Amino acid sequence: MKENKPSATATLIARSQIQLAQTQSWAVDAGYLAQYRRFVAENSPAQRAFLKLTEIFAIPGLYLHFALRKKLIESIVQSQIEKGAVQQVVVIAAGFDPLAAALHEAYPLIRFFEVDHPATQVIKMDALADAGSNLFFCPADLTKTSIADALAPEWFDASLPTIFIAEGITMYLDAKQLDKFFAGIRVRAQHPDSSVIFTYMARSPLGVIGFDSQTWLARLWLQLQGEPMKWGIEPENIPGFLAARGFTLNRDHSAADLSARFMAGRKELRLARGENICWASVANT
Ligand SMILES: C[S@@+](CC[C@H](N)C(=O)[O-])C[C@H]1O[C@@H](n2cnc3c(N)ncnc32)[C@H](O)[C@@H]1O
């Protein structure tokens, strides 16, 4: 991302969800919608036109994909909280994602943390100035600071069962940054019930990283925003990737799983395919 500017992709995601809610209100939770409006305000007519063109010509089905991946991630987090299996939730590279803002009020005994680049996070901190005392902001440029250092020890307790969320970030890291990224999470995931949910681009057998519906315009836009996609992995290599980093696979969700779970009766809608949602637990040593 560009230095001193909030992430363009985080802004696009929030704006896209406000746009999607106009036509597919079932896909965007009302509580989430209210939070997006706090973070990026209402879309102007020019922004609506840009979002429409992006959806048609850059990555058809992308906005629905964002909405369904968020639904899935929230359902995993909520079911773990309800089971009593989690005491801390850490959202890494949170952008304008509403999960922590929405859930910290519903679960006052759970501690929520957001780690993000300061240029993006400052907007959210302003919007959530009245948040509960169980929501903590940890600004960090993860190219300079490790996740382990970003999670300040006086607030964060690595020995508690914790769920880490890394949505829409691994594709922007190179292999070296990615190793540092997972090593930082693993150092802070000391409880045997701790786990991580992360999304990744499912690399094709030809080595292509991107969505199935993506055109050259999407690549150009990401390049211009300083957020080109760099990393992906074939889904069949995920168990080995995780084992090498001290994690074990619980479940890897593809677009087909999202469609089966959330799109009953709506199969005619276009859903972008190419980014999986992986949930992995700390491996027994
Ligand atoms: C594609 S957005 C994803 C936002 C959110 N997770 C979601 O899915 O709605 C990428 C996020 O990564 C963050 N990010 C990018 N580079 C970063 C860096 N060097 N350090 C910390 N965060 C960074 C941005 O601030 C942004 O919030």
Coordinates of N, CA, C and O in Angstrom, one line a residue, residues 73-201:
I73 N -16.3 -16.2 7.9 CA -15.3 -16.0 9.0 C -16.1 -15.7 10.3 O -15.7 -16.2 11.4
E74 N -17.1 -14.8 10.2 CA -17.8 -14.5 11.4 C -18.5 -15.7 12.0 O -18.5 -15.9 13.3
S75 N -19.0 -16.6 11.2 CA -19.7 -17.8 11.7 C -18.7 -18.7 12.5 O -19.0 -19.3 13.5
I76 N -17.5 -18.8 12.0 CA -16.4 -19.6 12.7 C -16.1 -19.0 14.0 O -16.1 -19.6 15.1
V77 N -15.8 -17.7 14.0 CA -15.4 -17.0 15.2 C -16.6 -17.1 16.2 O -16.3 -17.4 17.4
Q78 N -17.8 -16.8 15.8 CA -18.9 -16.8 16.7 C -19.1 -18.2 17.3 O -19.4 -18.3 18.5
S79 N -19.0 -19.2 16.5 CA -19.2 -20.6 17.1 C -18.1 -21.0 18.0 O -18.4 -21.6 19.1
Q80 N -16.9 -20.5 17.8 CA -15.8 -20.8 18.7 C -16.0 -20.0 20.1 O -15.8 -20.6 21.1
I81 N -16.5 -18.8 20.0 CA -16.8 -18.0 21.2 C -17.9 -18.7 22.0 O -17.8 -18.9 23.2
E82 N -19.0 -19.1 21.3 CA -20.1 -19.7 21.9 C -19.8 -21.0 22.6 O -20.3 -21.3 23.6
K83 N -18.8 -21.7 22.0 CA -18.3 -23.0 22.6 C -17.4 -22.7 23.8 O -17.0 -23.7 24.5
G84 N -17.0 -21.5 24.0 CA -16.1 -21.2 25.1 C -14.7 -21.5 24.7 O -13.8 -21.7 25.6
A85 N -14.4 -21.7 23.4 CA -13.1 -22.1 23.0 C -12.1 -20.9 22.7 O -11.0 -21.2 22.3
V86 N -12.6 -19.7 22.9 CA -11.8 -18.5 22.5 C -11.9 -17.4 23.6 O -13.1 -17.2 24.0
Q87 N -10.8 -16.8 23.9 CA -10.9 -15.7 24.9 C -10.4 -14.4 24.2 O -10.6 -13.3 24.8
Q88 N -9.6 -14.5 23.1 CA -9.1 -13.3 22.4 C -9.3 -13.5 20.9 O -9.2 -14.6 20.4
V89 N -9.7 -12.4 20.3 CA -9.8 -12.4 18.8 C -8.9 -11.4 18.3 O -8.9 -10.2 18.7
V90 N -8.0 -11.7 17.3 CA -7.0 -10.8 16.8 C -7.3 -10.7 15.3 O -7.2 -11.7 14.5
V91 N -7.7 -9.5 14.8 CA -7.9 -9.3 13.4 C -6.7 -8.5 12.8 O -6.4 -7.4 13.2
I92 N -6.0 -9.3 12.0 CA -4.7 -8.7 11.4 C -5.0 -8.1 10.0 O -5.8 -8.6 9.2
A93 N -4.5 -6.9 9.8 CA -4.7 -6.1 8.6 C -6.2 -6.0 8.4 O -6.8 -6.3 7.4
A94 N -6.8 -5.5 9.5 CA -8.3 -5.4 9.6 C -9.0 -4.5 8.6 O -10.1 -4.8 8.2
G95 N -8.3 -3.5 8.1 CA -9.0 -2.6 7.2 C -10.2 -2.0 7.8 O -10.3 -1.7 9.0
F96 N -11.3 -2.0 7.0 CA -12.6 -1.5 7.5 C -13.6 -2.7 7.7 O -14.8 -2.5 7.6
D97 N -13.0 -3.8 8.0 CA -13.8 -5.0 8.4 C -14.5 -4.7 9.7 O -13.9 -4.3 10.6
P98 N -15.9 -5.0 9.7 CA -16.6 -4.7 10.9 C -16.6 -5.8 12.0 O -17.3 -5.5 13.1
L99 N -16.0 -6.9 11.8 CA -16.2 -8.0 12.8 C -15.9 -7.6 14.2 O -16.8 -7.8 15.1
A100 N -14.8 -7.0 14.5 CA -14.4 -6.7 15.9 C -15.3 -5.6 16.4 O -15.8 -5.6 17.6
A101 N -15.6 -4.6 15.6 CA -16.5 -3.5 16.0 C -17.9 -4.0 16.3 O -18.5 -3.6 17.3
A102 N -18.4 -5.0 15.6 CA -19.7 -5.5 15.8 C -19.7 -6.5 17.0 O -20.6 -6.5 17.8
L103 N -18.7 -7.4 17.1 CA -18.8 -8.5 18.1 C -18.3 -8.1 19.5 O -18.7 -8.7 20.5
H104 N -17.5 -7.0 19.6 CA -16.9 -6.7 20.9 C -18.0 -6.3 21.9 O -17.9 -6.5 23.1
E105 N -19.1 -5.7 21.3 CA -20.2 -5.3 22.2 C -21.0 -6.5 22.6 O -21.5 -6.6 23.8
A106 N -21.2 -7.4 21.7 CA -22.0 -8.6 22.0 C -21.3 -9.6 23.0 O -21.9 -10.3 23.8
Y107 N -19.9 -9.5 23.0 CA -19.2 -10.4 23.9 C -18.2 -9.6 24.7 O -17.0 -9.5 24.4
P108 N -18.7 -8.9 25.7 CA -17.8 -8.0 26.5 C -16.6 -8.7 27.3 O -15.7 -8.0 27.6
L109 N -16.8 -10.0 27.5 CA -15.7 -10.7 28.2 C -14.6 -11.2 27.3 O -13.6 -11.7 27.7
I110 N -14.8 -11.1 26.0 CA -13.8 -11.5 25.0 C -13.0 -10.2 24.6 O -13.5 -9.2 24.4
R111 N -11.6 -10.4 24.5 CA -10.8 -9.2 24.1 C -10.6 -9.3 22.6 O -10.2 -10.3 22.1
F112 N -10.9 -8.2 22.0 CA -10.7 -8.1 20.5 C -9.5 -7.1 20.2 O -9.4 -6.1 20.8
F113 N -8.7 -7.5 19.3 CA -7.5 -6.7 18.9 C -7.6 -6.5 17.3 O -7.9 -7.4 16.6
E114 N -7.2 -5.3 16.9 CA -7.0 -5.1 15.5 C -5.6 -4.6 15.3 O -5.2 -3.6 15.9
V115 N -4.9 -5.3 14.4 CA -3.6 -4.9 14.0 C -3.7 -4.4 12.5 O -4.2 -5.1 11.7
D116 N -3.2 -3.2 12.3 CA -3.3 -2.7 10.9 C -2.3 -1.6 10.7 O -1.7 -1.0 11.7
H117 N -2.0 -1.3 9.4 CA -1.1 -0.2 9.1 C -1.7 1.1 9.7 O -2.9 1.4 9.6
P118 N -0.9 2.0 10.3 CA -1.4 3.2 11.0 C -2.2 4.1 10.0 O -3.2 4.7 10.5
A119 N -1.8 4.1 8.8 CA -2.5 5.0 7.8 C -4.0 4.6 7.6 O -4.8 5.4 7.3
T120 N -4.2 3.3 7.7 CA -5.6 2.8 7.6 C -6.3 2.9 8.9 O -7.5 3.3 9.0
Q121 N -5.6 2.5 9.9 CA -6.2 2.3 11.2 C -6.7 3.6 11.9 O -7.7 3.6 12.6
V122 N -6.0 4.7 11.6 CA -6.4 5.9 12.2 C -7.8 6.3 11.9 O -8.5 6.9 12.8
I123 N -8.3 6.0 10.7 CA -9.7 6.3 10.4 C -10.7 5.5 11.2 O -11.7 6.0 11.7
K124 N -10.3 4.2 11.4 CA -11.2 3.4 12.2 C -11.2 3.8 13.7 O -12.2 3.8 14.3
M125 N -10.0 4.1 14.2 CA -9.9 4.5 15.6 C -10.8 5.8 15.8 O -11.4 5.9 16.9
D126 N -10.8 6.7 14.9 CA -11.6 7.9 15.0 C -13.1 7.5 15.0 O -13.9 8.0 15.9
A127 N -13.5 6.6 14.1 CA -14.9 6.2 14.0 C -15.3 5.4 15.2 O -16.5 5.5 15.6
L128 N -14.4 4.7 15.8 CA -14.7 3.9 17.0 C -14.2 4.4 18.3 O -13.9 3.7 19.2
A129 N -14.1 5.8 18.4 CA -13.6 6.4 19.6 C -14.4 6.0 20.8 O -13.9 6.0 21.9
D130 N -15.7 5.7 20.6 CA -16.5 5.3 21.8 C -16.6 3.8 22.0 O -17.6 3.3 22.7
A131 N -15.7 3.1 21.4 CA -15.8 1.6 21.5 C -15.6 1.1 22.9 O -15.1 1.9 23.8
G132 N -16.0 -0.1 23.2 CA -15.9 -0.7 24.5 C -14.4 -0.9 24.9 O -13.5 -0.9 24.0
S133 N -14.2 -1.1 26.2 CA -12.8 -1.2 26.7 C -12.2 -2.6 26.3 O -11.0 -2.9 26.6
N134 N -13.0 -3.5 25.7 CA -12.4 -4.8 25.3 C -12.0 -4.8 23.8 O -11.8 -5.9 23.2
L135 N -11.9 -3.6 23.2 CA -11.4 -3.5 21.8 C -10.1 -2.7 21.8 O -10.1 -1.5 22.2
F136 N -9.1 -3.3 21.3 CA -7.7 -2.7 21.4 C -7.2 -2.5 19.9 O -7.3 -3.4 19.1
F137 N -6.6 -1.4 19.7 CA -6.0 -1.1 18.4 C -4.5 -1.1 18.5 O -3.9 -0.5 19.4
C138 N -3.9 -1.9 17.6 CA -2.4 -2.0 17.6 C -1.9 -1.6 16.2 O -1.8 -2.4 15.3
P139 N -1.6 -0.3 16.1 CA -1.0 0.1 14.8 C 0.3 -0.4 14.5 O 1.2 -0.4 15.4
A140 N 0.6 -1.0 13.3 CA 1.9 -1.5 13.0 C 2.1 -1.6 11.5 O 1.1 -2.1 10.8
D141 N 3.2 -1.2 11.0 CA 3.5 -1.5 9.6 C 4.2 -2.8 9.6 O 5.3 -3.0 10.1
L142 N 3.5 -3.8 9.1 CA 4.0 -5.2 9.2 C 5.2 -5.5 8.3 O 5.8 -6.6 8.4
T143 N 5.6 -4.5 7.5 CA 6.9 -4.7 6.8 C 8.1 -4.4 7.7 O 9.2 -4.7 7.5
K144 N 7.7 -3.7 8.8 CA 8.8 -3.2 9.7 C 8.7 -3.8 11.1 O 9.7 -4.0 11.8
T145 N 7.5 -4.2 11.5 CA 7.2 -4.7 12.9 C 6.6 -6.1 12.7 O 5.7 -6.3 11.9
S146 N 7.0 -7.0 13.6 CA 6.4 -8.3 13.5 C 5.1 -8.3 14.2 O 4.8 -7.5 15.1
I147 N 4.2 -9.3 13.9 CA 2.9 -9.4 14.6 C 3.2 -9.6 16.1 O 2.4 -9.1 16.9
A148 N 4.2 -10.4 16.4 CA 4.5 -10.7 17.8 C 4.8 -9.3 18.5 O 4.3 -9.1 19.7
D149 N 5.5 -8.4 17.9 CA 5.8 -7.1 18.6 C 4.6 -6.2 18.6 O 4.4 -5.4 19.4
A150 N 3.8 -6.3 17.5 CA 2.6 -5.5 17.4 C 1.6 -5.7 18.5 O 0.9 -4.8 18.9
L151 N 1.5 -7.0 18.9 CA 0.5 -7.3 20.0 C 1.2 -7.0 21.3 O 1.9 -7.8 21.9
A152 N 0.9 -5.8 21.8 CA 1.6 -5.3 23.1 C 1.3 -6.3 24.2 O 0.2 -6.6 24.5
P153 N 2.4 -6.8 24.9 CA 2.2 -7.8 25.9 C 1.3 -7.4 27.1 O 0.6 -8.2 27.6
E154 N 1.3 -6.1 27.4 CA 0.5 -5.7 28.6 C -1.1 -5.9 28.4 O -1.8 -6.0 29.3
W155 N -1.5 -5.9 27.1 CA -2.9 -6.1 26.8 C -3.2 -7.6 26.4 O -4.2 -8.1 26.7
F156 N -2.2 -8.1 25.6 CA -2.4 -9.4 25.0 C -1.8 -10.5 25.8 O -0.7 -10.4 26.2
D157 N -2.5 -11.6 25.9 CA -2.0 -12.7 26.7 C -1.9 -13.9 25.8 O -2.9 -14.6 25.4
A158 N -0.7 -14.2 25.3 CA -0.5 -15.3 24.3 C -0.9 -16.7 24.9 O -1.0 -17.6 24.1
S159 N -1.0 -16.8 26.2 CA -1.3 -18.1 26.8 C -2.8 -18.4 26.8 O -3.3 -19.5 27.1
L160 N -3.6 -17.4 26.4 CA -5.1 -17.6 26.3 C -5.5 -18.1 25.0 O -4.8 -17.8 24.0
P161 N -6.6 -18.9 24.9 CA -7.0 -19.4 23.6 C -7.4 -18.2 22.7 O -8.3 -17.4 23.1
T162 N -6.8 -18.2 21.5 CA -7.0 -17.0 20.7 C -7.2 -17.4 19.3 O -6.7 -18.4 18.8
I163 N -8.1 -16.6 18.6 CA -8.3 -16.9 17.2 C -7.8 -15.7 16.4 O -8.1 -14.5 16.7
F164 N -6.9 -15.9 15.5 CA -6.3 -14.9 14.6 C -7.0 -14.9 13.3 O -7.3 -16.0 12.7
I165 N -7.3 -13.7 12.7 CA -7.9 -13.6 11.4 C -7.0 -12.8 10.5 O -6.6 -11.7 10.9
A166 N -6.7 -13.3 9.4 CA -5.9 -12.6 8.4 C -6.7 -12.7 7.0 O -6.4 -13.6 6.2
E167 N -7.6 -11.8 6.8 CA -8.5 -11.8 5.6 C -7.9 -10.8 4.6 O -7.7 -9.6 4.9
G168 N -7.7 -11.3 3.4 CA -7.3 -10.4 2.3 C -5.9 -9.8 2.5 O -5.7 -8.6 2.2
I169 N -4.9 -10.5 3.0 CA -3.6 -9.9 3.2 C -2.5 -10.8 2.7 O -1.5 -10.3 2.1
T170 N -2.6 -12.2 2.8 CA -1.5 -13.0 2.4 C -1.0 -12.8 0.9 O 0.1 -12.9 0.6
M171 N -2.0 -12.5 0.1 CA -1.7 -12.3 -1.4 C -0.8 -11.1 -1.7 O -0.2 -11.0 -2.7
Y172 N -0.7 -10.2 -0.7 CA 0.1 -9.0 -0.9 C 1.5 -9.1 -0.3 O 2.3 -8.2 -0.4
L173 N 1.8 -10.3 0.2 CA 3.1 -10.5 0.9 C 4.0 -11.4 -0.1 O 3.5 -12.2 -0.8
D174 N 5.3 -11.1 0.0 CA 6.2 -12.0 -0.7 C 6.6 -13.2 0.2 O 6.2 -13.2 1.4
A175 N 7.3 -14.2 -0.3 CA 7.5 -15.4 0.4 C 8.2 -15.2 1.8 O 7.8 -15.8 2.8
K176 N 9.1 -14.2 1.8 CA 9.9 -13.9 3.0 C 9.0 -13.3 4.0 O 9.0 -13.6 5.2
Q177 N 8.2 -12.3 3.6 CA 7.3 -11.6 4.5 C 6.2 -12.6 5.0 O 5.8 -12.5 6.2
L178 N 5.8 -13.5 4.2 CA 4.8 -14.5 4.6 C 5.3 -15.4 5.7 O 4.6 -15.7 6.7
D179 N 6.6 -15.8 5.6 CA 7.2 -16.6 6.7 C 7.2 -15.9 8.0 O 6.9 -16.4 9.0
K180 N 7.6 -14.6 7.9 CA 7.7 -13.7 9.1 C 6.3 -13.6 9.7 O 6.1 -13.6 10.9
F181 N 5.3 -13.4 8.8 CA 3.9 -13.2 9.2 C 3.4 -14.4 10.0 O 2.9 -14.2 11.1
F182 N 3.5 -15.6 9.5 CA 3.0 -16.8 10.2 C 3.9 -17.1 11.4 O 3.3 -17.6 12.4
A183 N 5.2 -16.8 11.4 CA 6.0 -17.0 12.6 C 5.5 -16.1 13.7 O 5.5 -16.5 14.9
G184 N 5.2 -14.9 13.4 CA 4.7 -13.9 14.4 C 3.4 -14.4 15.0 O 3.2 -14.3 16.2
I185 N 2.5 -14.9 14.2 CA 1.2 -15.4 14.7 C 1.5 -16.6 15.6 O 1.0 -16.7 16.7
R186 N 2.4 -17.5 15.2 CA 2.7 -18.8 15.9 C 3.3 -18.5 17.3 O 2.9 -19.1 18.3
V187 N 4.1 -17.4 17.3 CA 4.7 -17.0 18.6 C 3.7 -16.5 19.6 O 3.7 -16.8 20.8
R188 N 2.7 -15.9 19.1 CA 1.6 -15.4 19.9 C 0.4 -16.4 20.1 O -0.6 -16.1 20.8
A189 N 0.5 -17.5 19.5 CA -0.5 -18.6 19.6 C 0.0 -19.7 20.5 O 0.4 -20.8 20.0
Q190 N 0.1 -19.5 21.8 CA 0.7 -20.5 22.7 C -0.3 -21.5 23.3 O 0.1 -22.6 23.7
H191 N -1.5 -21.1 23.3 CA -2.5 -22.0 23.8 C -2.8 -23.1 22.8 O -3.0 -22.8 21.6
P192 N -3.0 -24.4 23.2 CA -3.2 -25.5 22.3 C -4.5 -25.3 21.5 O -4.7 -25.9 20.4
D193 N -5.5 -24.5 22.0 CA -6.8 -24.3 21.3 C -6.7 -23.1 20.3 O -7.7 -22.8 19.7
S194 N -5.6 -22.4 20.3 CA -5.5 -21.2 19.4 C -5.5 -21.7 17.9 O -5.1 -22.8 17.6
S195 N -6.1 -20.8 17.1 CA -6.2 -21.1 15.7 C -6.1 -19.8 14.8 O -6.1 -18.7 15.4
V196 N -6.0 -20.0 13.5 CA -5.9 -18.9 12.6 C -6.8 -19.1 11.4 O -6.9 -20.3 10.9
I197 N -7.5 -18.1 11.1 CA -8.3 -18.1 9.8 C -7.6 -17.2 8.9 O -7.4 -16.0 9.2
F198 N -7.2 -17.7 7.7 CA -6.6 -16.7 6.7 C -7.1 -17.0 5.3 O -7.6 -18.2 5.0
T199 N -7.2 -16.0 4.5 CA -7.6 -16.2 3.1 C -6.3 -16.2 2.3 O -5.3 -15.6 2.6
Y200 N -6.4 -17.0 1.2 CA -5.2 -17.1 0.3 C -5.7 -17.2 -1.2 O -6.8 -17.8 -1.4
M201 N -4.9 -16.8 -2.1 CA -5.3 -17.0 -3.5 C -4.9 -18.5 -3.9 O -3.7 -18.9 -3.6

